[in-house]
mmCIF file of C-alpha atoms in Angstrom:
data_model
loop_
_atom_site.group_PDB
_atom_site.id
_atom_site.type_symbol
_atom_site.label_atom_id
_atom_site.label_comp_id
_atom_site.label_asym_id
_atom_site.label_seq_id
_atom_site.Cartn_x
_atom_site.Cartn_y
_atom_site.Cartn_z
ATOM 1 C CA MET A 1 0.092 0.323 0.063
ATOM 2 C CA ALA A 2 1.251 2.961 -1.118
ATOM 3 C CA ALA A 3 2.263 5.571 2.110
ATOM 4 C CA GLN A 4 -0.500 8.423 2.885
ATOM 5 C CA THR A 5 0.550 11.929 2.318
ATOM 6 C CA VAL A 6 -0.579 15.001 3.445
ATOM 7 C CA LEU A 7 -1.810 16.815 0.659
ATOM 8 C CA ASN A 8 -2.415 13.767 -1.990
ATOM 9 C CA TYR A 9 -4.950 13.734 -4.808
ATOM 10 C CA LEU A 10 -7.622 10.461 -4.330
ATOM 11 C CA PRO A 11 -9.890 10.352 -7.502
ATOM 12 C CA ARG A 12 -13.657 9.975 -6.395
ATOM 13 C CA LYS A 13 -17.118 10.077 -7.892
ATOM 14 C CA SER A 14 -18.203 13.813 -7.135
ATOM 15 C CA VAL A 15 -19.294 17.292 -8.372
ATOM 16 C CA VAL A 16 -16.521 18.672 -7.261
ATOM 17 C CA HIS A 17 -13.648 15.792 -8.662
ATOM 18 C CA GLU A 18 -15.172 16.799 -12.048
ATOM 19 C CA LEU A 19 -14.397 20.050 -12.068
ATOM 20 C CA THR A 20 -11.233 20.870 -13.854
ATOM 21 C CA GLY A 21 -8.473 22.382 -11.685
ATOM 22 C CA THR A 22 -8.716 26.007 -13.457
ATOM 23 C CA THR A 23 -11.944 26.008 -12.080
ATOM 24 C CA LYS A 24 -11.714 24.277 -8.806
ATOM 25 C CA LEU A 25 -8.561 27.473 -8.679
ATOM 26 C CA ALA A 26 -11.261 30.085 -9.588
ATOM 27 C CA PHE A 27 -13.126 29.588 -6.958
ATOM 28 C CA PHE A 28 -10.945 29.346 -4.303
ATOM 29 C CA LEU A 29 -9.086 32.850 -5.191
ATOM 30 C CA LEU A 30 -12.793 34.179 -5.044
ATOM 31 C CA PHE A 31 -13.703 32.677 -1.413
ATOM 32 C CA THR A 32 -9.748 33.705 -0.296
ATOM 33 C CA PHE A 33 -9.886 37.511 -1.544
ATOM 34 C CA ALA A 34 -13.753 37.964 -0.294
ATOM 35 C CA GLY A 35 -12.713 36.353 3.475
ATOM 36 C CA MET A 36 -10.391 38.926 3.188
ATOM 37 C CA ILE A 37 -11.657 42.242 2.118
ATOM 38 C CA THR A 38 -15.256 41.900 3.743
ATOM 39 C CA TYR A 39 -16.025 42.405 7.152
ATOM 40 C CA ASP A 40 -19.700 41.220 6.712
ATOM 41 C CA THR A 41 -20.715 38.746 8.706
ATOM 42 C CA TRP A 42 -23.856 37.851 7.088
ATOM 43 C CA VAL A 43 -21.134 37.123 3.578
ATOM 44 C CA LEU A 44 -18.387 35.551 6.152
ATOM 45 C CA LEU A 45 -21.330 33.175 6.903
ATOM 46 C CA GLY A 46 -22.614 32.000 3.463
ATOM 47 C CA LEU A 47 -18.869 31.640 2.206
ATOM 48 C CA MET A 48 -18.906 29.484 5.141
ATOM 49 C CA LEU A 49 -21.989 27.219 4.600
ATOM 50 C CA VAL A 50 -21.279 27.240 0.434
ATOM 51 C CA SER A 51 -17.643 26.050 1.388
ATOM 52 C CA PHE A 52 -19.361 23.470 3.635
ATOM 53 C CA ALA A 53 -21.604 22.171 1.133
ATOM 54 C CA ALA A 54 -19.173 21.819 -1.627
ATOM 55 C CA PHE A 55 -16.971 19.532 1.127
ATOM 56 C CA LYS A 56 -19.912 17.348 2.073
ATOM 57 C CA MET A 57 -20.315 17.333 -1.924
ATOM 58 C CA SER A 58 -16.716 16.060 -2.538
ATOM 59 C CA ASN A 59 -17.293 12.743 -0.467
ATOM 60 C CA ILE A 60 -13.975 13.882 1.524
ATOM 61 C CA LYS A 61 -14.053 12.247 4.943
ATOM 62 C CA ILE A 62 -13.181 14.199 7.829
ATOM 63 C CA LYS A 63 -10.277 11.435 9.246
ATOM 64 C CA GLU A 64 -8.767 11.979 6.163
ATOM 65 C CA VAL A 65 -8.001 15.958 6.270
ATOM 66 C CA SER A 66 -7.513 15.709 10.312
ATOM 67 C CA PHE A 67 -4.072 16.773 10.318
ATOM 68 C CA ILE A 68 -5.062 20.138 8.183
ATOM 69 C CA LEU A 69 -7.725 20.685 10.828
ATOM 70 C CA ILE A 70 -5.608 20.120 14.070
ATOM 71 C CA PHE A 71 -2.868 22.281 12.273
ATOM 72 C CA MET A 72 -5.640 25.215 12.033
ATOM 73 C CA VAL A 73 -6.914 25.139 15.087
ATOM 74 C CA VAL A 74 -3.453 24.810 16.852
ATOM 75 C CA PHE A 75 -2.481 27.787 14.783
ATOM 76 C CA LEU A 76 -5.738 29.521 15.560
ATOM 77 C CA LEU A 77 -5.520 29.355 19.034
ATOM 78 C CA ASN A 78 -1.955 30.529 19.129
ATOM 79 C CA ASN A 79 -2.431 33.773 17.429
ATOM 80 C CA GLU A 80 -5.619 34.092 19.939
ATOM 81 C CA ILE A 81 -2.864 33.666 23.050
ATOM 82 C CA GLU A 82 -0.639 35.571 21.531
ATOM 83 C CA GLU A 83 -2.827 38.411 21.055
ATOM 84 C CA LYS A 84 -4.527 38.630 24.608
ATOM 85 C CA THR A 85 -1.002 38.541 26.613
ATOM 86 C CA GLU A 86 0.664 40.633 23.738
ATOM 87 C CA VAL A 87 1.522 44.508 25.470
ATOM 88 C CA HIS A 88 0.302 46.975 22.470
ATOM 89 C CA GLU A 89 1.583 50.476 22.384
ATOM 90 C CA THR A 90 -1.208 52.318 23.778
ATOM 91 C CA ASP A 91 -0.983 50.123 26.792
ATOM 92 C CA LYS A 92 1.544 51.421 27.876
ATOM 93 C CA ILE A 93 1.548 53.357 30.490
ATOM 94 C CA ASN A 94 4.111 57.181 30.214
ATOM 95 C CA ILE A 95 4.995 57.649 33.973
ATOM 96 C CA GLY A 96 8.431 60.171 33.123
ATOM 97 C CA ASN A 97 6.017 62.877 31.561
#
């Protein structure tokens, strides 16, 4: 049996797998840019729901992407911890003046 890697291609019968690589890349870039430039919660919620629907249609199992999900959660928590403990310039008290 071949070794499983983190980002390998597993051929499946699904709508997402039948799309061309260009179409998948275009949707990925569209979702990435839309998520970065908008601060509207409803747009982000819509992107999330469409992403979950695409994930469901692709027949990918959570077990197959669990490493990436854990990796993302670790970095998310790390960012939150650093943000909470970081001292900003505006937080410093100027005693000498």
